[in-house]
Amino acid sequence: MSDFLSMYSIQHWLESCPQGYLANTDFGHAPGEKEPDLLVSNELMRTETIRTTVQLVMGERCALAASSGLINAAPDEASKRFLATQTLDEARHVEIFTQRLYDLGVKKTDLEDTLKQYVNPNLVKFAEILLEKVDKKDFVAGVVGQNVILEGMAFSVFEMMQALSREMNPKFANTLAGTIADERRHVGFGENRIGSLIREFPEKKAEIERMQRDMSYYMLATFADSFRGNPMAAEMDRLEAEAGATRHHANYQGVDLAQMPPEQMEQVLADTVLKEFKIRLARIGIEYQTPQRAA
Ligand SMILES: [Fe+2]
Ligand SMILES: [Fe+2]
């Protein structure tokens, strides 16, 4: 427990996060960095970038509601304090991704309408399953849903977006870097805190496995909606060919995302997330349940 106390203390959070990798950042990126012109001036690219960013804002709003809601459900003081730091991390994520919408030209007065217009209904369902556990003050299920499932997913999605942005959009790649470091800490807490609680309450296993199966179902459906028929890759190809530019590269999980069609990217992402789920769930004594759906 002493390792746990120091690893997840507010002191550790202050030193590593606000005074560490976030020092001197401006909404998560270096001051002065801007979205590339292309994303702001090309209407198709702008719309699709707004759509993607809306999913990030909605996912982070769910994480904010879950981590703050779990504070009062936590059985021990160290977990409450960690969740307080996580609550601030998630609020920051909501803020920086919302700022990105403004940077892409969304008016502040149009924010809620824009979120409503573009949010993926499958992502809303995914969030509802988790928040139902939080509302019931079910700490064990809530932490598995939030710190293992939601953040395991977010982590891999952010890493994929970072790979896609590294060459084309350093501002967004930098914004994601701090977020990924935060999510890494959150996922670590989930694994460390929950394993022993599941051993203590084995009767909770079946319900948690059901929640994981349902959340995985809506996650895979969200991925399918996001990649299939996404016109962005084709538009990039067209623009690069028109400019006679050499193709850019985006390395992720040992493949080059810039060279593959969206359907194949979906497969790479789904495979990566599910592989990680299986490893993390096994560590806390939960057996991964395949959702009833051929992805
Ligand atoms: Fe987050
Ligand atoms: Fe998080």
mmCIF file of C-alpha atoms and ligand atoms in Angstrom:
data_model
loop_
_atom_site.group_PDB
_atom_site.id
_atom_site.type_symbol
_atom_site.label_atom_id
_atom_site.label_comp_id
_atom_site.label_asym_id
_atom_site.label_seq_id
_atom_site.Cartn_x
_atom_site.Cartn_y
_atom_site.Cartn_z
ATOM 1 C CA MET A 1 0.000 0.000 0.000
ATOM 2 C CA SER A 2 2.890 2.425 0.592
ATOM 3 C CA ASP A 3 3.941 2.229 -3.078
ATOM 4 C CA PHE A 4 0.328 2.728 -4.008
ATOM 5 C CA LEU A 5 0.122 5.757 -1.734
ATOM 6 C CA SER A 6 3.149 7.485 -3.220
ATOM 7 C CA MET A 7 2.465 6.552 -6.866
ATOM 8 C CA TYR A 8 -1.077 7.914 -6.758
ATOM 9 C CA SER A 9 -0.606 10.795 -4.323
ATOM 10 C CA ILE A 10 -1.392 14.427 -5.050
ATOM 11 C CA GLN A 11 2.293 15.208 -4.440
ATOM 12 C CA HIS A 12 3.323 12.788 -7.188
ATOM 13 C CA TRP A 13 0.666 14.225 -9.511
ATOM 14 C CA LEU A 14 1.860 17.806 -8.908
ATOM 15 C CA GLU A 15 5.481 16.961 -9.619
ATOM 16 C CA SER A 16 4.955 14.785 -12.673
ATOM 17 C CA CYS A 17 1.987 16.491 -14.327
ATOM 18 C CA PRO A 18 1.375 20.247 -13.768
ATOM 19 C CA GLN A 19 5.005 20.936 -12.776
ATOM 20 C CA GLY A 20 6.307 18.264 -15.188
ATOM 21 C CA TYR A 21 5.088 17.501 -18.685
ATOM 22 C CA LEU A 22 2.389 20.199 -18.655
ATOM 23 C CA ALA A 23 4.706 22.999 -17.557
ATOM 24 C CA ASN A 24 4.660 25.887 -20.063
ATOM 25 C CA THR A 25 1.882 24.438 -22.205
ATOM 26 C CA ASP A 26 -1.050 26.402 -23.563
ATOM 27 C CA PHE A 27 -4.199 24.248 -23.692
ATOM 28 C CA GLY A 28 -1.858 21.237 -23.768
ATOM 29 C CA HIS A 29 0.428 22.309 -26.653
ATOM 30 C CA ALA A 30 3.370 24.685 -27.056
ATOM 31 C CA PRO A 31 2.338 28.361 -27.009
ATOM 32 C CA GLY A 32 1.773 29.726 -30.509
ATOM 33 C CA GLU A 33 1.172 26.344 -32.207
ATOM 34 C CA LYS A 34 -1.833 26.370 -34.561
ATOM 35 C CA GLU A 35 -4.020 23.880 -36.401
ATOM 36 C CA PRO A 36 -2.710 23.442 -39.964
ATOM 37 C CA ASP A 37 -4.360 25.736 -42.544
ATOM 38 C CA LEU A 38 -5.714 22.749 -44.447
ATOM 39 C CA LEU A 39 -7.926 21.639 -41.541
ATOM 40 C CA VAL A 40 -9.411 25.094 -41.171
ATOM 41 C CA SER A 41 -9.768 26.109 -44.843
ATOM 42 C CA ASN A 42 -10.839 22.819 -46.522
ATOM 43 C CA GLU A 43 -14.516 22.403 -45.590
ATOM 44 C CA LEU A 44 -14.554 18.597 -45.819
ATOM 45 C CA MET A 45 -11.432 18.253 -43.675
ATOM 46 C CA ARG A 46 -12.720 20.819 -41.189
ATOM 47 C CA THR A 47 -16.101 19.108 -40.785
ATOM 48 C CA GLU A 48 -14.546 15.671 -40.270
ATOM 49 C CA THR A 49 -12.003 17.073 -37.802
ATOM 50 C CA ILE A 50 -14.831 18.720 -35.852
ATOM 51 C CA ARG A 51 -16.755 15.428 -35.879
ATOM 52 C CA THR A 52 -13.746 13.527 -34.497
ATOM 53 C CA THR A 53 -13.033 16.176 -31.858
ATOM 54 C CA VAL A 54 -16.677 16.108 -30.712
ATOM 55 C CA GLN A 55 -16.264 12.399 -29.841
ATOM 56 C CA LEU A 56 -13.203 13.304 -27.747
ATOM 57 C CA VAL A 57 -15.088 16.036 -25.871
ATOM 58 C CA MET A 58 -18.039 13.703 -25.200
ATOM 59 C CA GLY A 59 -15.768 10.840 -24.103
ATOM 60 C CA GLU A 60 -13.924 13.176 -21.731
ATOM 61 C CA ARG A 61 -17.173 14.619 -20.336
ATOM 62 C CA CYS A 62 -18.145 11.045 -19.494
ATOM 63 C CA ALA A 63 -14.728 10.466 -17.861
ATOM 64 C CA LEU A 64 -15.155 13.674 -15.840
ATOM 65 C CA ALA A 65 -18.603 12.612 -14.624
ATOM 66 C CA ALA A 66 -17.336 9.105 -13.806
ATOM 67 C CA SER A 67 -14.112 10.035 -11.984
ATOM 68 C CA SER A 68 -15.791 12.777 -9.924
ATOM 69 C CA GLY A 69 -18.789 10.532 -9.179
ATOM 70 C CA LEU A 70 -16.532 7.724 -7.996
ATOM 71 C CA ILE A 71 -14.832 9.862 -5.333
ATOM 72 C CA ASN A 72 -17.728 9.451 -2.925
ATOM 73 C CA ALA A 73 -18.067 5.759 -3.753
ATOM 74 C CA ALA A 74 -14.392 4.989 -3.048
ATOM 75 C CA PRO A 75 -13.828 2.809 0.046
ATOM 76 C CA ASP A 76 -10.468 4.331 1.035
ATOM 77 C CA GLU A 77 -8.912 7.787 1.385
ATOM 78 C CA ALA A 78 -5.960 7.196 -0.988
ATOM 79 C CA SER A 79 -8.368 6.298 -3.814
ATOM 80 C CA LYS A 80 -10.455 9.401 -3.129
ATOM 81 C CA ARG A 81 -7.386 11.607 -3.404
ATOM 82 C CA PHE A 82 -6.221 9.926 -6.591
ATOM 83 C CA LEU A 83 -9.686 10.318 -8.104
ATOM 84 C CA ALA A 84 -9.593 14.003 -7.176
ATOM 85 C CA THR A 85 -6.424 14.392 -9.292
ATOM 86 C CA GLN A 86 -8.024 12.352 -12.047
ATOM 87 C CA THR A 87 -11.107 14.590 -11.931
ATOM 88 C CA LEU A 88 -8.907 17.609 -12.656
ATOM 89 C CA ASP A 89 -7.120 15.718 -15.460
ATOM 90 C CA GLU A 90 -10.456 14.848 -17.079
ATOM 91 C CA ALA A 91 -11.749 18.406 -16.708
ATOM 92 C CA ARG A 92 -8.579 19.573 -18.421
ATOM 93 C CA HIS A 93 -9.129 17.065 -21.249
ATOM 94 C CA VAL A 94 -12.666 18.368 -21.725
ATOM 95 C CA GLU A 95 -11.281 21.902 -21.838
ATOM 96 C CA ILE A 96 -8.424 21.330 -24.295
ATOM 97 C CA PHE A 97 -10.569 19.351 -26.754
ATOM 98 C CA THR A 98 -13.328 21.979 -26.469
ATOM 99 C CA GLN A 99 -10.668 24.622 -27.183
ATOM 100 C CA ARG A 100 -9.722 22.633 -30.281
ATOM 101 C CA LEU A 101 -13.314 22.975 -31.513
ATOM 102 C CA TYR A 102 -12.997 26.747 -31.080
ATOM 103 C CA ASP A 103 -9.630 26.661 -32.892
ATOM 104 C CA LEU A 104 -11.414 24.901 -35.768
ATOM 105 C CA GLY A 105 -13.891 27.768 -35.965
ATOM 106 C CA VAL A 106 -16.819 26.525 -33.836
ATOM 107 C CA LYS A 107 -18.445 29.551 -32.165
ATOM 108 C CA LYS A 108 -18.696 29.408 -28.368
ATOM 109 C CA THR A 109 -22.454 29.977 -28.603
ATOM 110 C CA ASP A 110 -22.760 26.963 -30.970
ATOM 111 C CA LEU A 111 -20.795 24.531 -28.791
ATOM 112 C CA GLU A 112 -23.659 22.475 -27.323
ATOM 113 C CA ASP A 113 -25.507 22.334 -30.663
ATOM 114 C CA THR A 114 -22.326 21.200 -32.412
ATOM 115 C CA LEU A 115 -21.787 18.452 -29.817
ATOM 116 C CA LYS A 116 -25.383 17.303 -30.229
ATOM 117 C CA GLN A 117 -25.166 17.367 -34.007
ATOM 118 C CA TYR A 118 -21.995 15.291 -34.359
ATOM 119 C CA VAL A 119 -21.877 12.974 -31.345
ATOM 120 C CA ASN A 120 -21.988 9.314 -32.265
ATOM 121 C CA PRO A 121 -25.102 7.638 -30.726
ATOM 122 C CA ASN A 122 -23.099 4.479 -30.046
ATOM 123 C CA LEU A 123 -20.621 6.477 -27.975
ATOM 124 C CA VAL A 124 -23.548 7.918 -25.988
ATOM 125 C CA LYS A 125 -24.720 4.352 -25.210
ATOM 126 C CA PHE A 126 -21.190 3.346 -24.227
ATOM 127 C CA ALA A 127 -21.072 6.261 -21.758
ATOM 128 C CA GLU A 128 -24.547 5.521 -20.358
ATOM 129 C CA ILE A 129 -23.580 1.977 -19.362
ATOM 130 C CA LEU A 130 -20.649 3.302 -17.361
ATOM 131 C CA LEU A 131 -22.480 6.239 -15.772
ATOM 132 C CA GLU A 132 -25.283 3.938 -14.622
ATOM 133 C CA LYS A 133 -22.719 2.064 -12.456
ATOM 134 C CA VAL A 134 -21.318 5.348 -11.159
ATOM 135 C CA ASP A 135 -24.813 6.617 -10.275
ATOM 136 C CA LYS A 136 -25.348 3.446 -8.222
ATOM 137 C CA LYS A 137 -22.065 4.181 -6.403
ATOM 138 C CA ASP A 138 -20.761 0.816 -7.586
ATOM 139 C CA PHE A 139 -17.051 1.506 -7.088
ATOM 140 C CA VAL A 140 -15.637 -1.760 -8.442
ATOM 141 C CA ALA A 141 -17.722 -1.800 -11.646
ATOM 142 C CA GLY A 142 -17.271 1.963 -12.050
ATOM 143 C CA VAL A 143 -13.480 1.780 -11.894
ATOM 144 C CA VAL A 144 -13.353 -1.181 -14.296
ATOM 145 C CA GLY A 145 -15.672 0.687 -16.713
ATOM 146 C CA GLN A 146 -13.798 3.973 -16.395
ATOM 147 C CA ASN A 147 -10.130 3.169 -15.687
ATOM 148 C CA VAL A 148 -9.840 -0.066 -17.620
ATOM 149 C CA ILE A 149 -12.437 0.002 -20.434
ATOM 150 C CA LEU A 150 -13.008 3.695 -21.257
ATOM 151 C CA GLU A 151 -9.411 4.737 -20.660
ATOM 152 C CA GLY A 152 -7.921 1.621 -22.249
ATOM 153 C CA MET A 153 -9.901 2.598 -25.343
ATOM 154 C CA ALA A 154 -9.041 6.308 -25.095
ATOM 155 C CA PHE A 155 -5.367 5.506 -24.698
ATOM 156 C CA SER A 156 -5.203 3.507 -27.947
ATOM 157 C CA VAL A 157 -7.381 5.988 -29.866
ATOM 158 C CA PHE A 158 -5.183 8.895 -28.739
ATOM 159 C CA GLU A 159 -2.017 7.021 -29.708
ATOM 160 C CA MET A 160 -3.447 6.345 -33.163
ATOM 161 C CA MET A 161 -4.440 9.998 -33.590
ATOM 162 C CA GLN A 162 -1.021 11.070 -32.380
ATOM 163 C CA ALA A 163 0.628 8.837 -35.011
ATOM 164 C CA LEU A 164 -1.618 10.361 -37.689
ATOM 165 C CA SER A 165 -0.880 13.930 -36.519
ATOM 166 C CA ARG A 166 2.837 13.782 -35.808
ATOM 167 C CA GLU A 167 3.928 14.997 -39.264
ATOM 168 C CA MET A 168 0.872 16.984 -40.300
ATOM 169 C CA ASN A 169 -0.256 18.604 -37.053
ATOM 170 C CA PRO A 170 2.358 18.992 -34.292
ATOM 171 C CA LYS A 171 -0.063 21.156 -32.272
ATOM 172 C CA PHE A 172 -2.599 18.343 -31.936
ATOM 173 C CA ALA A 173 0.115 15.677 -31.523
ATOM 174 C CA ASN A 174 1.500 17.662 -28.577
ATOM 175 C CA THR A 175 -1.961 18.147 -27.070
ATOM 176 C CA LEU A 176 -2.409 14.374 -27.230
ATOM 177 C CA ALA A 177 1.000 13.630 -25.691
ATOM 178 C CA GLY A 178 0.011 15.114 -22.307
ATOM 179 C CA THR A 179 -3.366 13.418 -22.472
ATOM 180 C CA ILE A 180 -1.780 10.044 -23.179
ATOM 181 C CA ALA A 181 0.554 10.476 -20.187
ATOM 182 C CA ASP A 182 -2.500 11.237 -18.004
ATOM 183 C CA GLU A 183 -4.429 8.220 -19.293
ATOM 184 C CA ARG A 184 -1.435 5.985 -18.634
ATOM 185 C CA ARG A 185 -1.588 7.016 -14.961
ATOM 186 C CA HIS A 186 -5.359 6.478 -14.791
ATOM 187 C CA VAL A 187 -5.183 3.007 -16.330
ATOM 188 C CA GLY A 188 -2.393 2.100 -13.889
ATOM 189 C CA PHE A 189 -4.573 3.090 -10.950
ATOM 190 C CA GLY A 190 -7.464 0.958 -12.258
ATOM 191 C CA GLU A 191 -5.314 -2.136 -12.485
ATOM 192 C CA ASN A 192 -3.570 -1.622 -9.165
ATOM 193 C CA ARG A 193 -6.608 -0.787 -7.095
ATOM 194 C CA ILE A 194 -9.183 -3.131 -8.560
ATOM 195 C CA GLY A 195 -7.405 -6.489 -8.689
ATOM 196 C CA SER A 196 -7.533 -6.915 -4.925
ATOM 197 C CA LEU A 197 -11.149 -5.681 -4.687
ATOM 198 C CA ILE A 198 -12.307 -8.223 -7.263
ATOM 199 C CA ARG A 199 -10.611 -10.986 -5.299
ATOM 200 C CA GLU A 200 -12.466 -9.667 -2.246
ATOM 201 C CA PHE A 201 -15.850 -9.551 -4.004
ATOM 202 C CA PRO A 202 -15.822 -12.426 -6.523
ATOM 203 C CA GLU A 203 -19.631 -12.285 -6.755
ATOM 204 C CA LYS A 204 -19.259 -9.040 -8.721
ATOM 205 C CA LYS A 205 -17.389 -10.731 -11.561
ATOM 206 C CA ALA A 206 -20.380 -11.776 -13.682
ATOM 207 C CA GLU A 207 -21.937 -8.328 -13.660
ATOM 208 C CA ILE A 208 -18.616 -6.666 -14.521
ATOM 209 C CA GLU A 209 -18.042 -9.087 -17.375
ATOM 210 C CA ARG A 210 -21.511 -8.227 -18.718
ATOM 211 C CA MET A 211 -20.744 -4.512 -18.495
ATOM 212 C CA GLN A 212 -17.436 -5.026 -20.303
ATOM 213 C CA ARG A 213 -19.162 -7.007 -23.076
ATOM 214 C CA ASP A 214 -21.820 -4.295 -23.561
ATOM 215 C CA MET A 215 -19.304 -1.439 -23.487
ATOM 216 C CA SER A 216 -17.096 -3.314 -25.986
ATOM 217 C CA TYR A 217 -20.096 -3.740 -28.286
ATOM 218 C CA TYR A 218 -20.796 -0.003 -28.419
ATOM 219 C CA MET A 219 -17.115 0.821 -28.671
ATOM 220 C CA LEU A 220 -16.673 -1.373 -31.758
ATOM 221 C CA ALA A 221 -19.856 0.107 -33.252
ATOM 222 C CA THR A 222 -18.431 3.611 -32.671
ATOM 223 C CA PHE A 223 -15.186 2.624 -34.410
ATOM 224 C CA ALA A 224 -17.133 1.176 -37.362
ATOM 225 C CA ASP A 225 -19.179 4.377 -37.721
ATOM 226 C CA SER A 226 -16.053 6.533 -37.507
ATOM 227 C CA PHE A 227 -13.936 4.756 -40.098
ATOM 228 C CA ARG A 228 -16.366 3.271 -42.625
ATOM 229 C CA GLY A 229 -17.116 5.762 -45.339
ATOM 230 C CA ASN A 230 -14.904 8.415 -43.717
ATOM 231 C CA PRO A 231 -13.976 10.697 -46.654
ATOM 232 C CA MET A 232 -10.882 12.179 -45.025
ATOM 233 C CA ALA A 233 -8.290 9.637 -46.198
ATOM 234 C CA ALA A 234 -9.479 9.899 -49.822
ATOM 235 C CA GLU A 235 -9.372 13.697 -49.606
ATOM 236 C CA MET A 236 -5.802 13.560 -48.257
ATOM 237 C CA ASP A 237 -4.789 11.271 -51.149
ATOM 238 C CA ARG A 238 -6.375 13.651 -53.634
ATOM 239 C CA LEU A 239 -4.678 16.721 -52.157
ATOM 240 C CA GLU A 240 -1.286 15.039 -51.973
ATOM 241 C CA ALA A 241 -1.551 13.831 -55.584
ATOM 242 C CA GLU A 242 -2.656 17.302 -56.718
ATOM 243 C CA ALA A 243 0.270 18.944 -54.977
ATOM 244 C CA GLY A 244 2.676 16.296 -56.292
ATOM 245 C CA ALA A 245 3.680 15.847 -52.665
ATOM 246 C CA THR A 246 5.324 12.713 -51.413
ATOM 247 C CA ARG A 247 3.041 10.694 -49.196
ATOM 248 C CA HIS A 248 3.319 11.266 -45.513
ATOM 249 C CA HIS A 249 3.777 8.409 -43.055
ATOM 250 C CA ALA A 250 2.062 7.544 -39.797
ATOM 251 C CA ASN A 251 3.579 4.652 -37.912
ATOM 252 C CA TYR A 252 1.423 2.925 -35.329
ATOM 253 C CA GLN A 253 1.665 -0.596 -33.949
ATOM 254 C CA GLY A 254 4.252 -1.498 -36.585
ATOM 255 C CA VAL A 255 2.121 -0.454 -39.599
ATOM 256 C CA ASP A 256 1.919 2.740 -41.683
ATOM 257 C CA LEU A 257 -1.595 4.149 -41.257
ATOM 258 C CA ALA A 258 -1.065 6.674 -44.060
ATOM 259 C CA GLN A 259 -0.871 3.791 -46.538
ATOM 260 C CA MET A 260 -4.099 2.004 -45.623
ATOM 261 C CA PRO A 261 -7.810 2.414 -46.339
ATOM 262 C CA PRO A 262 -10.071 3.448 -43.405
ATOM 263 C CA GLU A 263 -11.555 -0.059 -43.016
ATOM 264 C CA GLN A 264 -8.094 -1.478 -42.432
ATOM 265 C CA MET A 265 -7.307 1.276 -39.909
ATOM 266 C CA GLU A 266 -10.492 0.349 -38.057
ATOM 267 C CA GLN A 267 -9.286 -3.245 -37.865
ATOM 268 C CA VAL A 268 -5.861 -2.223 -36.560
ATOM 269 C CA LEU A 269 -7.438 -0.025 -33.866
ATOM 270 C CA ALA A 270 -10.047 -2.605 -32.798
ATOM 271 C CA ASP A 271 -7.388 -5.349 -32.643
ATOM 272 C CA THR A 272 -5.069 -3.126 -30.596
ATOM 273 C CA VAL A 273 -7.751 -2.097 -28.091
ATOM 274 C CA LEU A 274 -9.134 -5.616 -27.651
ATOM 275 C CA LYS A 275 -5.659 -7.090 -27.199
ATOM 276 C CA GLU A 276 -4.986 -4.528 -24.442
ATOM 277 C CA PHE A 277 -8.396 -5.153 -22.820
ATOM 278 C CA LYS A 278 -7.685 -8.866 -22.612
ATOM 279 C CA ILE A 279 -4.301 -8.318 -20.975
ATOM 280 C CA ARG A 280 -5.561 -5.708 -18.486
ATOM 281 C CA LEU A 281 -8.750 -7.573 -17.597
ATOM 282 C CA ALA A 282 -6.795 -10.789 -17.060
ATOM 283 C CA ARG A 283 -4.514 -8.900 -14.629
ATOM 284 C CA ILE A 284 -7.522 -7.957 -12.481
ATOM 285 C CA GLY A 285 -9.057 -11.434 -12.737
ATOM 286 C CA ILE A 286 -11.803 -10.654 -15.276
ATOM 287 C CA GLU A 287 -12.283 -12.760 -18.362
ATOM 288 C CA TYR A 288 -12.824 -10.794 -21.560
ATOM 289 C CA GLN A 289 -16.292 -11.414 -23.054
ATOM 290 C CA THR A 290 -16.693 -11.069 -26.812
ATOM 291 C CA PRO A 291 -19.694 -8.905 -27.681
ATOM 292 C CA GLN A 292 -22.433 -10.535 -29.772
ATOM 293 C CA ARG A 293 -21.524 -8.867 -32.974
ATOM 294 C CA ALA A 294 -19.268 -9.670 -35.856
ATOM 295 C CA ALA A 295 -17.349 -6.388 -36.130
HETATM 296 FE FE FE B 1 -9.331 11.756 -20.163
HETATM 297 FE FE FE B 2 -8.508 9.543 -17.997
#
